[in-house]
Short mmCIF file of C-alpha atoms in Angstrom, two decimals:
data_model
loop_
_atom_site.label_atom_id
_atom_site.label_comp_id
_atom_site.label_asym_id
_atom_site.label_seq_id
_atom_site.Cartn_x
_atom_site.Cartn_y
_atom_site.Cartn_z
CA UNK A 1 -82.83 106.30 -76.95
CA UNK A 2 -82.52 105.62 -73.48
CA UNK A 3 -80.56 109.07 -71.36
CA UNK A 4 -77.04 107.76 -69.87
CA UNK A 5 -76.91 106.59 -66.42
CA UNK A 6 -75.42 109.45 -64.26
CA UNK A 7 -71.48 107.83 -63.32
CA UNK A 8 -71.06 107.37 -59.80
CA UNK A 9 -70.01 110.66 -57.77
CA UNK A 10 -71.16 112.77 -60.59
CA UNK A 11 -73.89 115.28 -60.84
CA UNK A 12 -76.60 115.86 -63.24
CA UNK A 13 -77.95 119.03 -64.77
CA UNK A 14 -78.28 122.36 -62.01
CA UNK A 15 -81.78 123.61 -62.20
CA UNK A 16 -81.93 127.54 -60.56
CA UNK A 17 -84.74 128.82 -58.72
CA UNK A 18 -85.44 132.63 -57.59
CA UNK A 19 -86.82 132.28 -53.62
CA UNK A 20 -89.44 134.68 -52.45
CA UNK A 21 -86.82 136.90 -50.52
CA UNK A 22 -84.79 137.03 -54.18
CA UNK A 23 -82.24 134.94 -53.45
CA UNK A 24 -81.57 131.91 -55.60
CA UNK A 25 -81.57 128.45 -55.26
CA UNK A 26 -79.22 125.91 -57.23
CA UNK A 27 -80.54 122.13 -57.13
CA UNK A 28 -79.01 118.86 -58.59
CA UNK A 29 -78.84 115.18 -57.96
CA UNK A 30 -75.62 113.64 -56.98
CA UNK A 31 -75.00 109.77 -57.86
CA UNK A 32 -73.33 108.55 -54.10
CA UNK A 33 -71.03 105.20 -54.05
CA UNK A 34 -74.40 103.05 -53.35
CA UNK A 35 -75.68 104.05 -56.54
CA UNK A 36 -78.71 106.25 -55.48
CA UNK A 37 -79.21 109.35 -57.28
CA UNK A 38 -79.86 111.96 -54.14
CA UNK A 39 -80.93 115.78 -54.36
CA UNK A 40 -78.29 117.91 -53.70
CA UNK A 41 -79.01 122.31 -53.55
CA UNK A 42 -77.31 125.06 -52.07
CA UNK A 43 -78.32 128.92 -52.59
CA UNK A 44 -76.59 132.29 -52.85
CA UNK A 45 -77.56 135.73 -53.80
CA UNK A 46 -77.19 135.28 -57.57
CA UNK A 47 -76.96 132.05 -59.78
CA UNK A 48 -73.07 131.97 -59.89
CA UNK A 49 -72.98 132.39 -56.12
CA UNK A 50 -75.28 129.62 -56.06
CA UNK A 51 -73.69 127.40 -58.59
CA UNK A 52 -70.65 128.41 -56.36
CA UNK A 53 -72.13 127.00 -53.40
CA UNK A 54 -73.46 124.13 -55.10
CA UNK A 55 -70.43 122.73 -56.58
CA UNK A 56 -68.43 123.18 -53.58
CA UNK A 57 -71.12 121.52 -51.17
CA UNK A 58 -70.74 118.59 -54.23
CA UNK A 59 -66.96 118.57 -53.58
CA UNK A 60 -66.98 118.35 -49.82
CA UNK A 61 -69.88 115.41 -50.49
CA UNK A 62 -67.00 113.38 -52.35
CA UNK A 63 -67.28 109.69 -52.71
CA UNK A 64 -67.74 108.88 -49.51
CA UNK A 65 -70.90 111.14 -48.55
CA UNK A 66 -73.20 108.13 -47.48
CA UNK A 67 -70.49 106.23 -45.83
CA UNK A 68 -71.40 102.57 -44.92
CA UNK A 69 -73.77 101.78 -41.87
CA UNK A 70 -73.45 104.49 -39.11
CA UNK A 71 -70.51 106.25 -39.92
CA UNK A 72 -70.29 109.00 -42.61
CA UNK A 73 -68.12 112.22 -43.38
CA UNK A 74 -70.46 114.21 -40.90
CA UNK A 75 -70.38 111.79 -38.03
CA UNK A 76 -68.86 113.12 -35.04
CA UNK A 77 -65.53 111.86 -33.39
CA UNK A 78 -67.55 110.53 -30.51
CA UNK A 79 -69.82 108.68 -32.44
CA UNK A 80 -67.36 107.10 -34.42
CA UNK A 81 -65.54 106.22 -30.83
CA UNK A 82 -68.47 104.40 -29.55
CA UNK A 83 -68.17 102.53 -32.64
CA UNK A 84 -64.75 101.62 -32.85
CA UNK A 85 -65.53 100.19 -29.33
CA UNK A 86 -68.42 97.76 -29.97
CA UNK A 87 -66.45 96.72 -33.23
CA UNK A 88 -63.68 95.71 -30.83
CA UNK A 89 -66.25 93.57 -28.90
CA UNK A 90 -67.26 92.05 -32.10
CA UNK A 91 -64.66 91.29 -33.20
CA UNK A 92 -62.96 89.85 -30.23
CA UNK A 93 -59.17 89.49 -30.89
CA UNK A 94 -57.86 91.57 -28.05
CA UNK A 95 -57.19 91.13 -24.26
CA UNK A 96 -60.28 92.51 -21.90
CA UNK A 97 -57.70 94.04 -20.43
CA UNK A 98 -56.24 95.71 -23.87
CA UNK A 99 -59.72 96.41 -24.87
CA UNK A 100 -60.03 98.92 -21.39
CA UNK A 101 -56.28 100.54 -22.08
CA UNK A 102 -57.89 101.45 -25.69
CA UNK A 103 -60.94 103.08 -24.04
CA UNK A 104 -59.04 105.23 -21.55
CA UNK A 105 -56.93 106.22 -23.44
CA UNK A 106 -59.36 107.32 -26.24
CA UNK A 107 -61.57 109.30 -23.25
CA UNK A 108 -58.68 110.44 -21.31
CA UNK A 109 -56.07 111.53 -23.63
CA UNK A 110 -57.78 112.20 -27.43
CA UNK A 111 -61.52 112.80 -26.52
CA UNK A 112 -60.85 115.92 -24.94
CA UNK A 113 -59.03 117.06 -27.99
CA UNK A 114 -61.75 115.63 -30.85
CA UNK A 115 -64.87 115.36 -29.28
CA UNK A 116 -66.70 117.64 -30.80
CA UNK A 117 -64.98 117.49 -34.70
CA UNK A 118 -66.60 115.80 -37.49
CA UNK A 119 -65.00 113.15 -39.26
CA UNK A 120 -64.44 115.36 -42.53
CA UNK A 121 -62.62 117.64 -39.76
CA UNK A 122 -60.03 114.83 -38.73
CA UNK A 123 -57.11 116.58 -40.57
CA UNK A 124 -53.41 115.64 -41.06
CA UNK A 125 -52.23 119.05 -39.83
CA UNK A 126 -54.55 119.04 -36.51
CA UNK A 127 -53.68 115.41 -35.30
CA UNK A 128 -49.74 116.56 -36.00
CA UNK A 129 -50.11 119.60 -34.32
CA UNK A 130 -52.38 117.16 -31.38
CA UNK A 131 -49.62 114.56 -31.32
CA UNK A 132 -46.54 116.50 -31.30
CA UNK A 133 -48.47 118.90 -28.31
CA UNK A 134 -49.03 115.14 -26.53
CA UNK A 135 -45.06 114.25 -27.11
CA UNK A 136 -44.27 117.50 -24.94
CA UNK A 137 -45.80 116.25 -22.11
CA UNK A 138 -44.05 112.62 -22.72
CA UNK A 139 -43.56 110.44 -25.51
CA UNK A 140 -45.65 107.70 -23.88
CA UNK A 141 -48.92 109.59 -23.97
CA UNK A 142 -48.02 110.59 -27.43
CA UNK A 143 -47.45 106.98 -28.10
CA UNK A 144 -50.77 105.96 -26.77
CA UNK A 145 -53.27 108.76 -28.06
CA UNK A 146 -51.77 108.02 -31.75
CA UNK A 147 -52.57 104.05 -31.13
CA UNK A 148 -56.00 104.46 -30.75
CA UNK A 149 -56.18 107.04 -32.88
CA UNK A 150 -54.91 105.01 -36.04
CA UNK A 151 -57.41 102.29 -34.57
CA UNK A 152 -60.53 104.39 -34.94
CA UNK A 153 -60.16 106.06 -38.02
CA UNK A 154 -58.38 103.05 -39.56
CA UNK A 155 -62.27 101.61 -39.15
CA UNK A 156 -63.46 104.74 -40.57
CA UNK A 157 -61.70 104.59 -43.88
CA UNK A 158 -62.91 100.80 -44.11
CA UNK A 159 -66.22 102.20 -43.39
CA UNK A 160 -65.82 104.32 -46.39
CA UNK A 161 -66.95 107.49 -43.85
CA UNK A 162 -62.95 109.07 -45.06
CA UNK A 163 -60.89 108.73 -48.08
CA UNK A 164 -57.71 108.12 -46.13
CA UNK A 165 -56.79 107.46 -42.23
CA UNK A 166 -54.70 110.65 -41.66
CA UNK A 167 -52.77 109.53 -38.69
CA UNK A 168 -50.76 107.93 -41.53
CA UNK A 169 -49.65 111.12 -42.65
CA UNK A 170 -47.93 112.50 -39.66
CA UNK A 171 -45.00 112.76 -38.55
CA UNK A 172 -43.05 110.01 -36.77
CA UNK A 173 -43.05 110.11 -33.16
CA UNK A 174 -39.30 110.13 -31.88
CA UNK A 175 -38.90 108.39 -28.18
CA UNK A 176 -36.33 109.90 -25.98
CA UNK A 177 -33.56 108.50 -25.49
CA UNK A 178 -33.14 106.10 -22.81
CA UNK A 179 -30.77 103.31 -21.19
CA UNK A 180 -32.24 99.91 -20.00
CA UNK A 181 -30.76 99.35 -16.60
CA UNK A 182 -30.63 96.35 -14.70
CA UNK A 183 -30.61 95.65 -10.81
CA UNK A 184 -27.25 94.56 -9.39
CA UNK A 185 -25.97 91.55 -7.06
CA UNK A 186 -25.98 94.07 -4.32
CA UNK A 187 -29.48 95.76 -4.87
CA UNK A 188 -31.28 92.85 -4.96
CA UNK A 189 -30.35 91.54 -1.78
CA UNK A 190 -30.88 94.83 -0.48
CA UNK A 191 -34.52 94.16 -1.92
CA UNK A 192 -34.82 90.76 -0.79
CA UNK A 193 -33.66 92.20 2.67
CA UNK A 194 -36.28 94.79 3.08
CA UNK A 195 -39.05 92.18 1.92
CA UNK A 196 -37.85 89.75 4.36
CA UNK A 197 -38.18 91.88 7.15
CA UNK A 198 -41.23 94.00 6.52
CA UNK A 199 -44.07 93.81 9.50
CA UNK A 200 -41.88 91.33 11.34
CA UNK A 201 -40.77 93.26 13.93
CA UNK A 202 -41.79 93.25 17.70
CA UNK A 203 -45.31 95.16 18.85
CA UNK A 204 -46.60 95.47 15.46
CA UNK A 205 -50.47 95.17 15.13
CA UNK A 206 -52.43 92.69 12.98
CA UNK A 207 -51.48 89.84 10.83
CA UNK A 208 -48.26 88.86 10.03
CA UNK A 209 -46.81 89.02 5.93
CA UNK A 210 -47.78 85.29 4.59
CA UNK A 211 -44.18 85.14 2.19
CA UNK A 212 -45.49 85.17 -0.66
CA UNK A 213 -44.04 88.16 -1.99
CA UNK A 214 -40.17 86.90 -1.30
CA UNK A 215 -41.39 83.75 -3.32
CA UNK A 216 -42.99 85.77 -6.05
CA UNK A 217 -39.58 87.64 -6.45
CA UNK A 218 -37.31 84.83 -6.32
CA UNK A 219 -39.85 83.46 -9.23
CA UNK A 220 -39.46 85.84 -11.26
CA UNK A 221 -35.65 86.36 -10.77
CA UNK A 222 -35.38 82.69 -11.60
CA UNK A 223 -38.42 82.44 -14.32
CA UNK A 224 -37.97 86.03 -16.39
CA UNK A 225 -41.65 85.82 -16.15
CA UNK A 226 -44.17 89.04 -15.92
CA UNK A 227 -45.73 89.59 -12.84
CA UNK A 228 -49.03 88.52 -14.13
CA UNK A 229 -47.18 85.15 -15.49
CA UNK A 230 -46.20 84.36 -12.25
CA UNK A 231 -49.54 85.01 -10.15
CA UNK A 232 -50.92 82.66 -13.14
CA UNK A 233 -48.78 79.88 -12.25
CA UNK A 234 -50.60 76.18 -11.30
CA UNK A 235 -49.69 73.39 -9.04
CA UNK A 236 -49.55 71.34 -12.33
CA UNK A 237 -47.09 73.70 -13.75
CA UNK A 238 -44.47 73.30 -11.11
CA UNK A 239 -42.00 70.31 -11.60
CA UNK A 240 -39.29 69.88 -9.17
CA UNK A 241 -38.76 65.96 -9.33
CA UNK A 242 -37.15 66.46 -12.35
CA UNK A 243 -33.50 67.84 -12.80
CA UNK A 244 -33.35 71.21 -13.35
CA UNK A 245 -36.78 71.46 -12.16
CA UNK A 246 -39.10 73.44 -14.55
CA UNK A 247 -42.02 76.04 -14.97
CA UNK A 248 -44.03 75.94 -17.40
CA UNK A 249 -45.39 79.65 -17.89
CA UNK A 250 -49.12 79.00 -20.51
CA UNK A 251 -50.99 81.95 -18.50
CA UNK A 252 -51.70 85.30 -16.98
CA UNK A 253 -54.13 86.96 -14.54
CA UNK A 254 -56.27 89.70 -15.54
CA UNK A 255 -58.18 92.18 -13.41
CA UNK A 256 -61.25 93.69 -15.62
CA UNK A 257 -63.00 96.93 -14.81
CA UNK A 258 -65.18 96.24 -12.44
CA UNK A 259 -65.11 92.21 -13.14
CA UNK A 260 -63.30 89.74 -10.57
CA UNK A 261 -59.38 88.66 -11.47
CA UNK A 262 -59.28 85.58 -12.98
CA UNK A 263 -56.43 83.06 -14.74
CA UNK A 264 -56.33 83.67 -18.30
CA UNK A 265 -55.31 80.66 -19.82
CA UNK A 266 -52.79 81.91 -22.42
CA UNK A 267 -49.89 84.48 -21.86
CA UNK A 268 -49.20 87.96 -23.49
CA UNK A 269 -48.53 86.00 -27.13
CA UNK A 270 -48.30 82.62 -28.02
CA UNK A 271 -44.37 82.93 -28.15
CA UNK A 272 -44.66 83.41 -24.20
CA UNK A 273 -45.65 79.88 -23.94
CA UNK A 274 -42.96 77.99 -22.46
CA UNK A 275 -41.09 75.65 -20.31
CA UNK A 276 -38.42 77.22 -18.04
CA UNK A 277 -35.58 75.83 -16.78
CA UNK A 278 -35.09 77.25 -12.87
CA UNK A 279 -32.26 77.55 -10.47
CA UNK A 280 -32.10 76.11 -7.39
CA UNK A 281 -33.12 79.07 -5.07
CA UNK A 282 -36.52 79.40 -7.17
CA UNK A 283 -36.75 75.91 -7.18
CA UNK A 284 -36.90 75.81 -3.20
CA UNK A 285 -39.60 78.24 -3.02
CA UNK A 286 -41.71 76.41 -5.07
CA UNK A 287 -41.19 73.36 -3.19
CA UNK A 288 -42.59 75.57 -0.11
CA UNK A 289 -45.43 76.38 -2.04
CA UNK A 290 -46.37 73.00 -3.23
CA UNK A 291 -46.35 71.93 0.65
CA UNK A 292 -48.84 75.03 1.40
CA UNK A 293 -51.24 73.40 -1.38
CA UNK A 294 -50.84 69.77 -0.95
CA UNK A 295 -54.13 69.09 -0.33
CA UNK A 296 -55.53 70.99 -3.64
CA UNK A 297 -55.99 69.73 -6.50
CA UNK A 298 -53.29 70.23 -10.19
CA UNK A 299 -55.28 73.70 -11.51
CA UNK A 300 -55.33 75.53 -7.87
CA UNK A 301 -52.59 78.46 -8.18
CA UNK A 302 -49.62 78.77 -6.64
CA UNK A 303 -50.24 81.89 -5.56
CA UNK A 304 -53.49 83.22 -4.37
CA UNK A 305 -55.47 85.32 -1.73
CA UNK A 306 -56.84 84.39 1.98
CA UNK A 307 -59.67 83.83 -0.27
CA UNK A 308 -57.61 81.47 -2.46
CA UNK A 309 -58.84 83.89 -5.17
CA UNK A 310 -55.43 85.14 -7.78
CA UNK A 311 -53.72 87.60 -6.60
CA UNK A 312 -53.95 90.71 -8.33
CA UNK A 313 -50.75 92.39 -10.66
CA UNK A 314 -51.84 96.01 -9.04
CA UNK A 315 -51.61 94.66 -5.12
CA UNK A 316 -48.60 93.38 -5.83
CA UNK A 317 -46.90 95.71 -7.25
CA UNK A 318 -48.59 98.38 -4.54
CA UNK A 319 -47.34 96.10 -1.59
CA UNK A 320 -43.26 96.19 -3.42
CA UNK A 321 -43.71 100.01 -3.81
CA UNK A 322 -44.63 100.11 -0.24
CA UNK A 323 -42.06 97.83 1.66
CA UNK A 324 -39.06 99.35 -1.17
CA UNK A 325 -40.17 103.19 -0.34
CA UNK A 326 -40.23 102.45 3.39
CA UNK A 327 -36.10 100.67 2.96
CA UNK A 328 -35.86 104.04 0.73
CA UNK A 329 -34.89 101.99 -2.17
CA UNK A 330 -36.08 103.57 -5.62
CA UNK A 331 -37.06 102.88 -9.10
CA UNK A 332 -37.43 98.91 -8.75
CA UNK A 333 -40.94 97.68 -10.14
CA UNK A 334 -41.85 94.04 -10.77
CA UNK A 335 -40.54 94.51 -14.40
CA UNK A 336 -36.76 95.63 -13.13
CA UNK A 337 -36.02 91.76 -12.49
CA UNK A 338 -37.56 90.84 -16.08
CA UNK A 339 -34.40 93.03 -17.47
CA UNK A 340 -32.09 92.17 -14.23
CA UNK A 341 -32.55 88.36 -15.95
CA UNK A 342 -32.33 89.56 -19.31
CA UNK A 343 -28.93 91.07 -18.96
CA UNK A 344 -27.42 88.70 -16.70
CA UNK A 345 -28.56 85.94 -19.00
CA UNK A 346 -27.15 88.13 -22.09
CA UNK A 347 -24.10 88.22 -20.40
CA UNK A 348 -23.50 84.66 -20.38
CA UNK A 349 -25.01 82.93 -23.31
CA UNK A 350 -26.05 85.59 -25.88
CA UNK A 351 -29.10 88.24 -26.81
CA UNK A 352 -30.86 85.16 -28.61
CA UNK A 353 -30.77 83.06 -25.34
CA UNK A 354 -32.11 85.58 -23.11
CA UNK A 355 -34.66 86.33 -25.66
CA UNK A 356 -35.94 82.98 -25.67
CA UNK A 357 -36.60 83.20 -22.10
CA UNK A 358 -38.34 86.00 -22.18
CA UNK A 359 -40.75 84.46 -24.54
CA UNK A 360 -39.70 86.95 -27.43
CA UNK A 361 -40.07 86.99 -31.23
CA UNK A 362 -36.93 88.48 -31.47
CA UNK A 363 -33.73 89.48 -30.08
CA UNK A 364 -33.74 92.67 -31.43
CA UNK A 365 -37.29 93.54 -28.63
CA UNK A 366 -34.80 91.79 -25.78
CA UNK A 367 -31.57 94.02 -26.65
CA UNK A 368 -33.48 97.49 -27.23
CA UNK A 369 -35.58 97.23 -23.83
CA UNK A 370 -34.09 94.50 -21.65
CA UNK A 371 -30.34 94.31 -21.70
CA UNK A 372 -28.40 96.56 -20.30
CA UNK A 373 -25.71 97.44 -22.28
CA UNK A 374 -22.46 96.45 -21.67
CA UNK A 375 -19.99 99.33 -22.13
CA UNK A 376 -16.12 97.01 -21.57
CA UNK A 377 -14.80 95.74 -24.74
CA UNK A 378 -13.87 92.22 -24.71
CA UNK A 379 -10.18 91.82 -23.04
CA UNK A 380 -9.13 90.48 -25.75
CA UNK A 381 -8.53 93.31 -28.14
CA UNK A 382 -5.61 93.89 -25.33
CA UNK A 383 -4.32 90.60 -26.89
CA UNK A 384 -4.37 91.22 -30.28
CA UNK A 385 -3.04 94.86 -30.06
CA UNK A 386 -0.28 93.81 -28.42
CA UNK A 387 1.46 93.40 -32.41
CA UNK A 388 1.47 97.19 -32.15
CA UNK A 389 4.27 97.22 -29.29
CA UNK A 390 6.97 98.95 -29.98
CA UNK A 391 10.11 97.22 -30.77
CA UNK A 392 13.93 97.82 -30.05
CA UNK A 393 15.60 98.64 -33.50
CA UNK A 394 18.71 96.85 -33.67
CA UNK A 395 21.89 99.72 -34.60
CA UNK A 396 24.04 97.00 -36.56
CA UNK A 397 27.32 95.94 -36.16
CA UNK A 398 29.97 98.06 -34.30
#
């Protein structure tokens, strides 16, 4: 009769040896996940210290000893980083521009920290203690080293190299709390005033701002578009014969490490795709534009370089840091008029309206991080409160 097939992440019978120097060795085979029966030994100064040894060299083997393809319970952190990083190549469903966030913030923020542990090392406890260190610096880094963290391992578990991803098991990070504030009538004209009037005094040396950056601005206070949205904007996309003229916002501009800018040819998400509505002083900006590239032909940008190249997000939003620091305005970034349109727009027609031109899935993403909140209760609650009054008791007859 045939012996029994050894079950899968089982071991067969321990044979003991006595080494030269008297020590003793303990030896099995160990069925792994793929099925092959592999020699397993360990040794100790005495059989049951060798057993010992044995059986707990089995137990830290577990199922997943082999692993699948590179990656195994002994593979370093930094292997299993390079690759996480080639898998995101392969498989292709992320931004270039994603893709390098991911790998900075893997070598900048968690490498230091992991580098050097072994995948069977990659405890709950340690990336806890690791993440909740990260938070007290600031809740964005912690934010951003548990991302890719969950990421990586998440591919070693489906590698089989870990029984479970244990970023799972910590705890959740708490942001700080925070108010959403939005730019007012007054500050941006102060910040169309400063633009308007940067380099154009007398005696200044070289050339002369081209205007683009007023028009960019009154875009995107008209638009709710991201800065990159707006740079990514086409002659064909511009429609001012119609009434209200419209935008249509279908792309973005991307700057990869060390790669030229270039139009990407759909936005952040497919939900960003969309026609806008624009007022009338965005509208006459545009038309100014369209007159500047007459001559091109429907895919040439609406805004571009001397080099009619796209403008990068990072220039612009270095040339507005400049020209606002210099007026000794604070805090304004490109993204302050994305929530200056979300609030006013809020304001008048609902959460649900502004979200939908912001190109959001939901309303609930528009109130938590766009809208300022509004802190009067509707006037009429003075109305209806008014039953309260108090009333003059009538004393009777005399």
């Amino acid at each position: 009769m045939a012996r029994p097939r050894t079950p899968i992440g089982t071991f067969g019978q321990i044979d003991f040896r006595t080494n030269p120097n008297g020590s003793v060795r303990a030896r099995t085979r160990f069925r792994d996940d793929d099925g092959q029966l592999r020699p397993v030994e360990a040794t100790g100064p005495t059989h049951r210290a060798a057993e010992r040894n044995l059986k707990e060299k089995i137990a830290h083997r577990g199922h997943y000893a082999t692993g699948m393809g590179e990656l195994s319970p002994d593979t370093t952190f930094a292997k299993l980083v390079e690759v996480w990083l080639e898998d995101l190549e392969l498989e292709g469903r992320i931004a270039a521009s994603t893709r390098e966030l991911y790998e900075r913030d893997m070598r900048t923020l968690v490498m230091p920290a992991f580098e050097h542990h072994t995948l069977r090392e990659m405890s709950i406890s340690k990336i806890d203690r690791f993440l909740k260190a990260q938070a007290k610096i600031s809740y964005s880094r912690a934010k951003h080293s548990k991302v890719v963290l969950n990421l990586a391992l998440g591919l070693a578990l489906r590698y089989e190299a870990i029984p479970r991803n244990p970023v799972v098991g910590t705890a959740r990070l708490r942001p700080p709390p925070s108010t959403v504030m939005a730019l007012t009538v007054t500050q941006v004209e102060a910040i169309r005033q400063a633009v308007r009037i940067w380099r154009r005094g007398q005696g200044l040396s070289g050339p002369k701002p081209d205007g683009q950056l007023e028009a960019i601005i009154e875009v995107m206070l008209g638009t709710s578009a991201r800065i990159g949205e707006v740079l990514a904007i086409r002659k064909r996309d511009v429609d001012v014969t119609c009434s209200p003229p419209t935008v249509r916002i279908c792309g973005t501009v991307i700057s990869p490490k060390g790669k030229p800018t270039y139009r990407q040819d759909h936005p952040k998400t497919s939900k960003s795709r969309r026609t806008i509505s624009i007022p009338t002083f965005t509208a006459e900006v545009l038309r100014q534009r369209l007159v500047v590239i007459a001559n091109e032909d429907p895919e040439h940008l609406v805004f571009f370089s001397r080099n009619h190249t796209p403008l990068t997000t990072n220039n612009v939003r270095r040339r507005l840091r400049a020209i606002l620091e210099e007026a000794g305005i604070d805090g304004v970034t490109p993204h302050s008029f994305r929530r200056t349109v979300a609030t006013v727009v809020d304001r008048a027609g609902g959460a649900d309206l502004a979200a939908e031109m912001l190109g959001h899935t939901s309303s609930e993403i528009t109130r938590a991080h766009y809208i300022e909140p509004d802190e009067r209760v509707n006037p009429i609650t003075a109305e209806i409160l008014e039953t309260l009054a108090p009333r003059r008791i009538d004393d009777g007859p005399d």
